[in-house]
Amino acid sequence: MSSKVWGGRFTASPNQLVEEMNASISFDQALLDEDIEGSIAHVAMLARCGIVEEAEAEKLTEGLKKVHEKVTSGVATFSAQYEDIHMNVEMLLHEEVGELAGKLHTARSRNDQVATDMHLYLKKKVKNIMGLLKDVQHVLCDKAEAHIDTIVPGYTHLQRAQPISFAHHLLAYFWMFQRDTGRLEDSLKRIDVSPLGAGAIAGTTFPIDRTFTAELLGFDEVYPNSMDAVSDRDFIVEFLSNASMLMMHISRLSEEMIIWSSEEFKFVEFDDTFCTGSSMMPQKKNPDMPELLRGKTGRVYGHLMGLLTTLKGLPLTYNKDMQEDKEGMFDAVETLEKSLSVLAPMIESMTVRSEHMYESVKQDYSNATDLADYLVTKGMAFRKAHEVTGKIVLTAIQEKKNLLEVSLEEYQSYSPYIEADIYDFLRPENVVAARDSLGGTAPNQVKKQLNHAKSLLKSNY
Ligand code: ARG
């Protein structure tokens, strides 16, 4: 007979390699808290439903708490021989309460147990990630507030397009993160469901009370179908998808900050504590942190594709393939927690070089749309105004002048509509202030936007 918990029907034990492949304790030990919490609730339910004696339940509960204490203080250790967190806890419980430990698994399977652990884990982690995301949003609002009147070129195709308020640019990321918050919050509806009591696949012959354990564990609902309960990993796929989208936003922001910090742009400077030097080139200050955030996005996408692929061919219900759901999830959680934790202080401590931003705006032709709009307000059709402006810009480029340096005589040679007030019209401050449409970049609108953003930060959970 095999020495395994499930060894009864076996005549031989698995070989070393099989045992290694099979074991998940090296990573699923991260579920210790949830596993113990789930077991304590399960025991309470067994007693309430008369499946174990009250006194037995008390002993089991005390034993479980002891196991938790011993593991967290390093007195007890796990062994790969017992495969996973569930069986390791049971083995350690045996050391505490003897044969009684064998009653813990009454009316339960590792299939509903592991699913319960992961629901509990992800519920806790998603809430934590939402809190960290909120910190980033706060920092974005604070930076934006300080830079409502800071003018910077806005880009399309990475070519200067129209001048904008730097606050407007930062707040664009606030709204991306706000959608991420919404998605994470919504996903909690699907995470907050209890699979406990589904058994291995079909429920159990014991008179259990699933609603009671769900309540004890703080779940909102129970899965109505035991087969779905043990085979559902949608909530993890959904988390990885939300994590991917959030990382994509972090990555886009990182990419922009890397560009802005380059010598060519000189729009921002990172605090030394977020950069490293080069081992060969003494002058270098490399933006490693945003580069790593951009780089780590790839691994989170990878976890999403990995799990989708793992699940796509699985028949109901539990298959061992599903043990592969954990490492990617743990890694995505850790990546997000670290990324968000570094992003907030990195933005906060970043120096915004407003004067360089303004210099760039002054040198460019990003007020050309305003010249065309000016002609339109004077009665010219937009298409015509576009063409005339294009010609003026072409000559100005050839003569190495910006639009404020073109003389009135020259302007009038292109169109008699142009008068002396054109210079005021084309000043960067006025170009920005003129975009006073809802959601536009005029300081007036940006202030309203910022108030809206701040009120959301106050109101949501
Ligand atoms: N370690 C397993 C996992 O993570 C627990 C469930 C095992 N269930 C089973 N029927 N072998 O998936």
CSV table of N, CA and C in Angstrom, one decimal, residues 78-217:
chain,number,residue,atom,x,y,z
A,78,PHE,N,6.3,22.8,5.7
A,78,PHE,CA,5.5,22.0,4.8
A,78,PHE,C,6.4,21.0,4.1
A,79,SER,N,5.8,19.9,3.6
A,79,SER,CA,6.6,18.9,2.9
A,79,SER,C,6.0,18.6,1.5
A,80,ALA,N,6.8,18.5,0.5
A,80,ALA,CA,6.3,18.2,-0.8
A,80,ALA,C,5.6,16.8,-0.9
A,81,GLN,N,6.0,16.0,0.1
A,81,GLN,CA,5.4,14.6,0.2
A,81,GLN,C,3.9,14.7,0.3
A,82,TYR,N,3.4,15.8,0.9
A,82,TYR,CA,2.0,15.9,1.1
A,82,TYR,C,1.3,16.8,0.0
A,83,GLU,N,1.9,16.9,-1.1
A,83,GLU,CA,1.4,17.5,-2.3
A,83,GLU,C,1.1,19.0,-2.2
A,84,ASP,N,0.0,19.3,-1.5
A,84,ASP,CA,-0.4,20.7,-1.6
A,84,ASP,C,-0.8,21.3,-0.2
A,85,ILE,N,-1.2,22.5,-0.2
A,85,ILE,CA,-1.5,23.2,1.0
A,85,ILE,C,-2.6,22.5,1.8
A,86,HIS,N,-3.6,21.9,1.1
A,86,HIS,CA,-4.7,21.3,1.8
A,86,HIS,C,-4.3,20.1,2.6
A,87,MET,N,-3.5,19.2,2.0
A,87,MET,CA,-3.0,18.0,2.7
A,87,MET,C,-1.9,18.3,3.7
A,88,ASN,N,-1.1,19.3,3.4
A,88,ASN,CA,-0.1,19.7,4.4
A,88,ASN,C,-0.8,20.2,5.7
A,89,VAL,N,-1.8,21.0,5.5
A,89,VAL,CA,-2.5,21.5,6.7
A,89,VAL,C,-3.1,20.3,7.5
A,90,GLU,N,-3.7,19.4,6.7
A,90,GLU,CA,-4.4,18.3,7.4
A,90,GLU,C,-3.3,17.4,8.2
A,91,MET,N,-2.1,17.3,7.5
A,91,MET,CA,-1.1,16.5,8.2
A,91,MET,C,-0.6,17.2,9.5
A,92,LEU,N,-0.5,18.5,9.4
A,92,LEU,CA,0.0,19.2,10.6
A,92,LEU,C,-1.1,19.2,11.7
A,93,LEU,N,-2.4,19.2,11.2
A,93,LEU,CA,-3.5,19.1,12.1
A,93,LEU,C,-3.5,17.8,12.9
A,94,HIS,N,-3.1,16.8,12.2
A,94,HIS,CA,-3.0,15.4,12.7
A,94,HIS,C,-2.0,15.4,13.9
A,95,GLU,N,-0.9,16.2,13.7
A,95,GLU,CA,0.1,16.3,14.8
A,95,GLU,C,-0.5,17.0,16.0
A,96,GLU,N,-1.5,17.9,15.8
A,96,GLU,CA,-2.1,18.6,16.9
A,96,GLU,C,-3.2,17.8,17.6
A,97,VAL,N,-4.1,17.2,16.8
A,97,VAL,CA,-5.3,16.6,17.4
A,97,VAL,C,-5.4,15.1,17.2
A,98,GLY,N,-4.4,14.5,16.5
A,98,GLY,CA,-4.4,13.1,16.3
A,98,GLY,C,-5.5,12.6,15.3
A,99,GLU,N,-6.0,11.4,15.5
A,99,GLU,CA,-7.0,10.8,14.5
A,99,GLU,C,-8.2,11.7,14.2
A,100,LEU,N,-8.5,12.6,15.1
A,100,LEU,CA,-9.7,13.5,14.9
A,100,LEU,C,-9.5,14.3,13.6
A,101,ALA,N,-8.3,14.6,13.3
A,101,ALA,CA,-8.0,15.4,12.1
A,101,ALA,C,-8.6,14.8,10.8
A,102,GLY,N,-8.8,13.5,10.8
A,102,GLY,CA,-9.4,12.8,9.7
A,102,GLY,C,-10.8,13.2,9.5
A,103,LYS,N,-11.5,13.8,10.5
A,103,LYS,CA,-12.9,14.2,10.3
A,103,LYS,C,-13.1,15.5,9.6
A,104,LEU,N,-12.0,16.3,9.5
A,104,LEU,CA,-12.0,17.6,8.9
A,104,LEU,C,-12.6,17.5,7.5
A,105,HIS,N,-12.2,16.5,6.8
A,105,HIS,CA,-12.5,16.4,5.4
A,105,HIS,C,-13.9,15.8,5.1
A,106,THR,N,-14.7,15.6,6.1
A,106,THR,CA,-16.0,15.0,5.9
A,106,THR,C,-16.8,16.0,5.1
A,107,ALA,N,-17.5,15.5,4.1
A,107,ALA,CA,-18.4,16.3,3.3
A,107,ALA,C,-17.7,17.4,2.5
A,108,ARG,N,-16.4,17.2,2.2
A,108,ARG,CA,-15.6,18.1,1.5
A,108,ARG,C,-14.6,17.4,0.6
A,109,SER,N,-14.3,18.1,-0.5
A,109,SER,CA,-13.2,17.5,-1.4
A,109,SER,C,-12.2,18.6,-1.6
A,110,ARG,N,-11.0,18.2,-2.0
A,110,ARG,CA,-10.0,19.3,-2.3
A,110,ARG,C,-10.5,20.2,-3.5
A,111,ASN,N,-11.4,19.6,-4.2
A,111,ASN,CA,-11.9,20.3,-5.4
A,111,ASN,C,-12.7,21.6,-5.0
A,112,ASP,N,-13.6,21.4,-4.1
A,112,ASP,CA,-14.3,22.6,-3.6
A,112,ASP,C,-13.5,23.5,-2.6
A,113,GLN,N,-12.5,22.8,-2.0
A,113,GLN,CA,-11.7,23.5,-1.0
A,113,GLN,C,-10.7,24.4,-1.7
A,114,VAL,N,-10.1,23.9,-2.8
A,114,VAL,CA,-9.1,24.8,-3.5
A,114,VAL,C,-9.8,26.0,-4.2
A,115,ALA,N,-11.0,25.7,-4.7
A,115,ALA,CA,-11.8,26.8,-5.3
A,115,ALA,C,-12.1,27.8,-4.3
A,116,THR,N,-12.5,27.4,-3.1
A,116,THR,CA,-12.9,28.3,-2.0
A,116,THR,C,-11.7,29.2,-1.7
A,117,ASP,N,-10.6,28.5,-1.5
A,117,ASP,CA,-9.4,29.2,-1.1
A,117,ASP,C,-9.1,30.4,-2.1
A,118,MET,N,-9.2,30.0,-3.4
A,118,MET,CA,-8.8,31.0,-4.4
A,118,MET,C,-9.8,32.1,-4.5
A,119,HIS,N,-11.1,31.8,-4.3
A,119,HIS,CA,-12.1,32.9,-4.2
A,119,HIS,C,-11.8,33.9,-3.1
A,120,LEU,N,-11.5,33.3,-1.9
A,120,LEU,CA,-11.2,34.1,-0.8
A,120,LEU,C,-9.9,35.0,-1.0
A,121,TYR,N,-8.9,34.3,-1.6
A,121,TYR,CA,-7.6,35.0,-1.8
A,121,TYR,C,-7.8,36.2,-2.8
A,122,LEU,N,-8.5,35.9,-3.9
A,122,LEU,CA,-8.6,36.9,-4.9
A,122,LEU,C,-9.5,38.1,-4.5
A,123,LYS,N,-10.5,37.8,-3.6
A,123,LYS,CA,-11.4,38.8,-3.1
A,123,LYS,C,-10.5,39.8,-2.3
A,124,LYS,N,-9.7,39.3,-1.5
A,124,LYS,CA,-8.8,40.1,-0.6
A,124,LYS,C,-7.8,40.9,-1.5
A,125,LYS,N,-7.2,40.2,-2.5
A,125,LYS,CA,-6.2,40.9,-3.3
A,125,LYS,C,-6.8,41.9,-4.2
A,126,VAL,N,-7.9,41.6,-4.8
A,126,VAL,CA,-8.5,42.6,-5.7
A,126,VAL,C,-8.8,43.9,-4.9
A,127,LYS,N,-9.3,43.8,-3.7
A,127,LYS,CA,-9.6,45.0,-2.9
A,127,LYS,C,-8.3,45.7,-2.6
A,128,ASN,N,-7.2,45.0,-2.3
A,128,ASN,CA,-6.0,45.6,-2.0
A,128,ASN,C,-5.5,46.4,-3.2
A,129,ILE,N,-5.6,45.7,-4.4
A,129,ILE,CA,-5.1,46.4,-5.6
A,129,ILE,C,-5.9,47.6,-5.9
A,130,MET,N,-7.2,47.6,-5.6
A,130,MET,CA,-8.1,48.8,-5.9
A,130,MET,C,-7.6,49.9,-5.0
A,131,GLY,N,-7.2,49.6,-3.8
A,131,GLY,CA,-6.6,50.6,-2.9
A,131,GLY,C,-5.3,51.2,-3.4
A,132,LEU,N,-4.5,50.4,-3.9
A,132,LEU,CA,-3.2,50.9,-4.4
A,132,LEU,C,-3.4,51.7,-5.7
A,133,LEU,N,-4.4,51.3,-6.5
A,133,LEU,CA,-4.7,52.0,-7.7
A,133,LEU,C,-5.2,53.4,-7.3
A,134,LYS,N,-6.0,53.5,-6.3
A,134,LYS,CA,-6.5,54.7,-5.8
A,134,LYS,C,-5.4,55.7,-5.4
A,135,ASP,N,-4.4,55.1,-4.8
A,135,ASP,CA,-3.2,56.0,-4.4
A,135,ASP,C,-2.6,56.6,-5.6
A,136,VAL,N,-2.5,55.8,-6.7
A,136,VAL,CA,-1.9,56.4,-7.9
A,136,VAL,C,-2.8,57.5,-8.5
A,137,GLN,N,-4.1,57.2,-8.4
A,137,GLN,CA,-5.0,58.3,-8.9
A,137,GLN,C,-4.9,59.6,-8.1
A,138,HIS,N,-4.7,59.4,-6.8
A,138,HIS,CA,-4.6,60.6,-5.9
A,138,HIS,C,-3.3,61.4,-6.4
A,139,VAL,N,-2.2,60.7,-6.6
A,139,VAL,CA,-1.0,61.3,-7.0
A,139,VAL,C,-1.2,62.0,-8.3
A,140,LEU,N,-1.9,61.4,-9.3
A,140,LEU,CA,-2.2,62.0,-10.6
A,140,LEU,C,-3.0,63.3,-10.4
A,141,CYS,N,-3.9,63.3,-9.5
A,141,CYS,CA,-4.8,64.5,-9.3
A,141,CYS,C,-3.9,65.6,-8.7
A,142,ASP,N,-3.0,65.2,-7.7
A,142,ASP,CA,-2.2,66.2,-7.1
A,142,ASP,C,-1.3,66.9,-8.1
A,143,LYS,N,-0.6,66.0,-8.9
A,143,LYS,CA,0.3,66.6,-9.9
A,143,LYS,C,-0.5,67.4,-10.9
A,144,ALA,N,-1.6,66.9,-11.3
A,144,ALA,CA,-2.5,67.7,-12.3
A,144,ALA,C,-2.8,69.1,-11.7
A,145,GLU,N,-3.2,69.1,-10.4
A,145,GLU,CA,-3.6,70.3,-9.8
A,145,GLU,C,-2.5,71.4,-9.8
A,146,ALA,N,-1.3,70.9,-9.7
A,146,ALA,CA,-0.1,71.8,-9.7
A,146,ALA,C,0.3,72.3,-11.2
A,147,HIS,N,-0.3,71.6,-12.2
A,147,HIS,CA,0.1,71.9,-13.5
A,147,HIS,C,-1.1,72.2,-14.5
A,148,ILE,N,-2.1,72.8,-14.0
A,148,ILE,CA,-3.2,73.2,-14.8
A,148,ILE,C,-2.8,74.2,-15.9
A,149,ASP,N,-1.9,75.1,-15.5
A,149,ASP,CA,-1.4,76.1,-16.4
A,149,ASP,C,-0.1,75.8,-17.1
A,150,THR,N,0.4,74.6,-16.9
A,150,THR,CA,1.6,74.2,-17.6
A,150,THR,C,1.3,73.7,-19.0
A,151,ILE,N,1.9,74.4,-20.0
A,151,ILE,CA,1.6,74.1,-21.3
A,151,ILE,C,2.6,73.2,-22.0
A,152,VAL,N,2.2,72.2,-22.7
A,152,VAL,CA,3.1,71.2,-23.2
A,152,VAL,C,2.5,70.8,-24.6
A,153,PRO,N,3.4,70.4,-25.5
A,153,PRO,CA,2.8,70.0,-26.8
A,153,PRO,C,2.0,68.7,-26.6
A,154,GLY,N,0.9,68.6,-27.3
A,154,GLY,CA,0.1,67.4,-27.3
A,154,GLY,C,0.4,66.7,-28.6
A,155,TYR,N,0.5,65.4,-28.6
A,155,TYR,CA,0.9,64.6,-29.8
A,155,TYR,C,-0.1,63.7,-30.4
A,156,THR,N,-0.1,63.6,-31.7
A,156,THR,CA,-0.7,62.4,-32.4
A,156,THR,C,0.4,61.9,-33.3
A,157,HIS,N,0.5,60.6,-33.5
A,157,HIS,CA,1.6,60.0,-34.3
A,157,HIS,C,2.9,60.4,-33.7
A,158,LEU,N,3.0,60.8,-32.5
A,158,LEU,CA,4.2,61.3,-31.8
A,158,LEU,C,4.8,62.5,-32.6
A,159,GLN,N,3.9,63.2,-33.3
A,159,GLN,CA,4.2,64.5,-33.9
A,159,GLN,C,3.4,65.5,-33.2
A,160,ARG,N,4.1,66.7,-33.0
A,160,ARG,CA,3.3,67.7,-32.2
A,160,ARG,C,2.0,68.1,-32.9
A,161,ALA,N,1.0,68.1,-32.1
A,161,ALA,CA,-0.4,68.3,-32.7
A,161,ALA,C,-1.0,69.6,-32.3
A,162,GLN,N,-1.3,69.7,-31.0
A,162,GLN,CA,-1.9,70.9,-30.4
A,162,GLN,C,-1.4,71.1,-29.0
A,163,PRO,N,-1.1,72.3,-28.6
A,163,PRO,CA,-0.7,72.5,-27.2
A,163,PRO,C,-1.8,72.1,-26.2
A,164,ILE,N,-1.4,71.6,-25.1
A,164,ILE,CA,-2.4,71.2,-24.1
A,164,ILE,C,-1.9,71.5,-22.7
A,165,SER,N,-2.8,71.5,-21.8
A,165,SER,CA,-2.4,71.6,-20.4
A,165,SER,C,-1.8,70.3,-19.9
A,166,PHE,N,-0.7,70.3,-19.2
A,166,PHE,CA,-0.1,69.1,-18.8
A,166,PHE,C,-1.0,68.3,-17.8
A,167,ALA,N,-1.8,69.1,-17.1
A,167,ALA,CA,-2.8,68.5,-16.2
A,167,ALA,C,-3.8,67.6,-17.0
A,168,HIS,N,-4.1,68.1,-18.1
A,168,HIS,CA,-5.1,67.4,-19.0
A,168,HIS,C,-4.5,66.0,-19.4
A,169,HIS,N,-3.2,66.1,-19.7
A,169,HIS,CA,-2.5,64.8,-20.2
A,169,HIS,C,-2.5,63.8,-19.0
A,170,LEU,N,-2.2,64.3,-17.8
A,170,LEU,CA,-2.1,63.4,-16.6
A,170,LEU,C,-3.5,62.9,-16.3
A,171,LEU,N,-4.5,63.7,-16.4
A,171,LEU,CA,-5.8,63.3,-16.0
A,171,LEU,C,-6.4,62.2,-17.0
A,172,ALA,N,-5.9,62.2,-18.2
A,172,ALA,CA,-6.3,61.2,-19.2
A,172,ALA,C,-6.0,59.8,-18.5
A,173,TYR,N,-4.9,59.7,-17.8
A,173,TYR,CA,-4.6,58.4,-17.1
A,173,TYR,C,-5.4,58.2,-15.9
A,174,PHE,N,-5.9,59.3,-15.3
A,174,PHE,CA,-6.8,59.1,-14.2
A,174,PHE,C,-8.0,58.3,-14.7
A,175,TRP,N,-8.5,58.7,-15.8
A,175,TRP,CA,-9.8,58.1,-16.3
A,175,TRP,C,-9.6,56.7,-16.8
A,176,MET,N,-8.4,56.4,-17.3
A,176,MET,CA,-8.1,55.0,-17.7
A,176,MET,C,-8.1,54.2,-16.4
A,177,PHE,N,-7.5,54.7,-15.4
A,177,PHE,CA,-7.4,53.9,-14.1
A,177,PHE,C,-8.8,53.9,-13.4
A,178,GLN,N,-9.6,54.9,-13.7
A,178,GLN,CA,-11.0,54.8,-13.1
A,178,GLN,C,-11.8,53.7,-13.8
A,179,ARG,N,-11.6,53.5,-15.1
A,179,ARG,CA,-12.2,52.3,-15.7
A,179,ARG,C,-11.7,51.0,-15.2
A,180,ASP,N,-10.4,51.0,-14.9
A,180,ASP,CA,-9.8,49.8,-14.3
A,180,ASP,C,-10.5,49.5,-12.9
A,181,THR,N,-10.6,50.6,-12.1
A,181,THR,CA,-11.3,50.4,-10.8
A,181,THR,C,-12.7,49.8,-11.0
A,182,GLY,N,-13.4,50.4,-12.0
A,182,GLY,CA,-14.8,49.9,-12.3
A,182,GLY,C,-14.8,48.4,-12.6
A,183,ARG,N,-13.8,48.0,-13.5
A,183,ARG,CA,-13.8,46.6,-13.9
A,183,ARG,C,-13.5,45.7,-12.7
A,184,LEU,N,-12.5,46.1,-11.9
A,184,LEU,CA,-12.1,45.3,-10.7
A,184,LEU,C,-13.3,45.2,-9.7
A,185,GLU,N,-14.0,46.3,-9.5
A,185,GLU,CA,-15.1,46.3,-8.6
A,185,GLU,C,-16.2,45.4,-9.2
A,186,ASP,N,-16.5,45.5,-10.4
A,186,ASP,CA,-17.5,44.6,-11.0
A,186,ASP,C,-17.1,43.1,-10.9
A,187,SER,N,-15.8,42.8,-11.1
A,187,SER,CA,-15.4,41.4,-11.0
A,187,SER,C,-15.6,40.8,-9.6
A,188,LEU,N,-15.7,41.7,-8.6
A,188,LEU,CA,-15.9,41.2,-7.3
A,188,LEU,C,-17.3,40.4,-7.2
A,189,LYS,N,-18.2,40.8,-8.0
A,189,LYS,CA,-19.5,40.1,-8.0
A,189,LYS,C,-19.3,38.6,-8.3
A,190,ARG,N,-18.4,38.3,-9.2
A,190,ARG,CA,-18.2,36.9,-9.6
A,190,ARG,C,-17.1,36.2,-8.8
A,191,ILE,N,-16.3,37.0,-8.0
A,191,ILE,CA,-15.4,36.4,-7.1
A,191,ILE,C,-16.1,36.0,-5.8
A,192,ASP,N,-17.0,36.9,-5.4
A,192,ASP,CA,-17.6,36.8,-4.1
A,192,ASP,C,-18.7,35.7,-4.1
A,193,VAL,N,-18.4,34.5,-4.5
A,193,VAL,CA,-19.4,33.4,-4.6
A,193,VAL,C,-18.7,32.2,-4.0
A,194,SER,N,-19.5,31.4,-3.2
A,194,SER,CA,-18.9,30.3,-2.5
A,194,SER,C,-19.1,29.0,-3.2
A,195,PRO,N,-17.9,28.3,-3.5
A,195,PRO,CA,-18.0,26.9,-4.1
A,195,PRO,C,-18.1,25.9,-2.9
A,196,LEU,N,-17.9,26.3,-1.7
A,196,LEU,CA,-17.7,25.3,-0.6
A,196,LEU,C,-19.0,24.5,-0.4
A,197,GLY,N,-18.8,23.2,-0.3
A,197,GLY,CA,-19.9,22.3,-0.2
A,197,GLY,C,-20.3,21.6,-1.5
A,198,ALA,N,-19.6,22.0,-2.6
A,198,ALA,CA,-19.9,21.4,-3.9
A,198,ALA,C,-19.4,19.9,-3.9
A,199,GLY,N,-18.4,19.6,-2.9
A,199,GLY,CA,-17.8,18.3,-2.9
A,199,GLY,C,-16.9,18.2,-4.1
A,200,ALA,N,-16.7,16.9,-4.5
A,200,ALA,CA,-15.8,16.7,-5.6
A,200,ALA,C,-16.4,17.1,-6.9
A,201,ILE,N,-17.7,16.9,-7.1
A,201,ILE,CA,-18.4,17.2,-8.3
A,201,ILE,C,-19.9,17.3,-8.1
A,202,ALA,N,-20.5,16.5,-7.3
A,202,ALA,CA,-21.9,16.3,-7.3
A,202,ALA,C,-22.7,16.7,-6.1
A,203,GLY,N,-21.9,17.4,-5.1
A,203,GLY,CA,-22.6,17.6,-3.8
A,203,GLY,C,-22.1,16.5,-2.8
A,204,THR,N,-22.9,16.4,-1.8
A,204,THR,CA,-22.5,15.4,-0.7
A,204,THR,C,-23.7,14.8,-0.1
A,205,THR,N,-23.5,13.6,0.4
A,205,THR,CA,-24.6,12.8,1.0
A,205,THR,C,-24.9,13.4,2.4
A,206,PHE,N,-24.0,14.2,3.0
A,206,PHE,CA,-24.2,14.7,4.3
A,206,PHE,C,-25.2,15.9,4.3
A,207,PRO,N,-25.9,16.1,5.4
A,207,PRO,CA,-26.8,17.3,5.5
A,207,PRO,C,-26.1,18.6,5.8
A,208,ILE,N,-25.4,19.1,4.8
A,208,ILE,CA,-24.6,20.3,5.1
A,208,ILE,C,-25.4,21.6,4.9
A,209,ASP,N,-24.8,22.7,5.3
A,209,ASP,CA,-25.5,24.0,5.1
A,209,ASP,C,-24.5,24.9,4.4
A,210,ARG,N,-24.7,25.0,3.1
A,210,ARG,CA,-23.7,25.8,2.3
A,210,ARG,C,-23.9,27.3,2.5
A,211,THR,N,-25.1,27.7,2.8
A,211,THR,CA,-25.4,29.1,3.0
A,211,THR,C,-24.7,29.6,4.3
A,212,PHE,N,-24.6,28.7,5.3
A,212,PHE,CA,-24.0,29.0,6.5
A,212,PHE,C,-22.5,29.2,6.3
A,213,THR,N,-21.8,28.3,5.6
A,213,THR,CA,-20.4,28.5,5.4
A,213,THR,C,-20.1,29.8,4.6
A,214,ALA,N,-21.0,30.0,3.6
A,214,ALA,CA,-20.8,31.2,2.8
A,214,ALA,C,-20.9,32.4,3.6
A,215,GLU,N,-21.9,32.4,4.6
A,215,GLU,CA,-22.0,33.6,5.4
A,215,GLU,C,-20.8,33.8,6.3
A,216,LEU,N,-20.4,32.7,6.9
A,216,LEU,CA,-19.2,32.7,7.8
A,216,LEU,C,-18.0,33.3,7.1
A,217,LEU,N,-17.9,32.9,5.8
A,217,LEU,CA,-16.7,33.4,5.1
A,217,LEU,C,-16.9,34.7,4.4
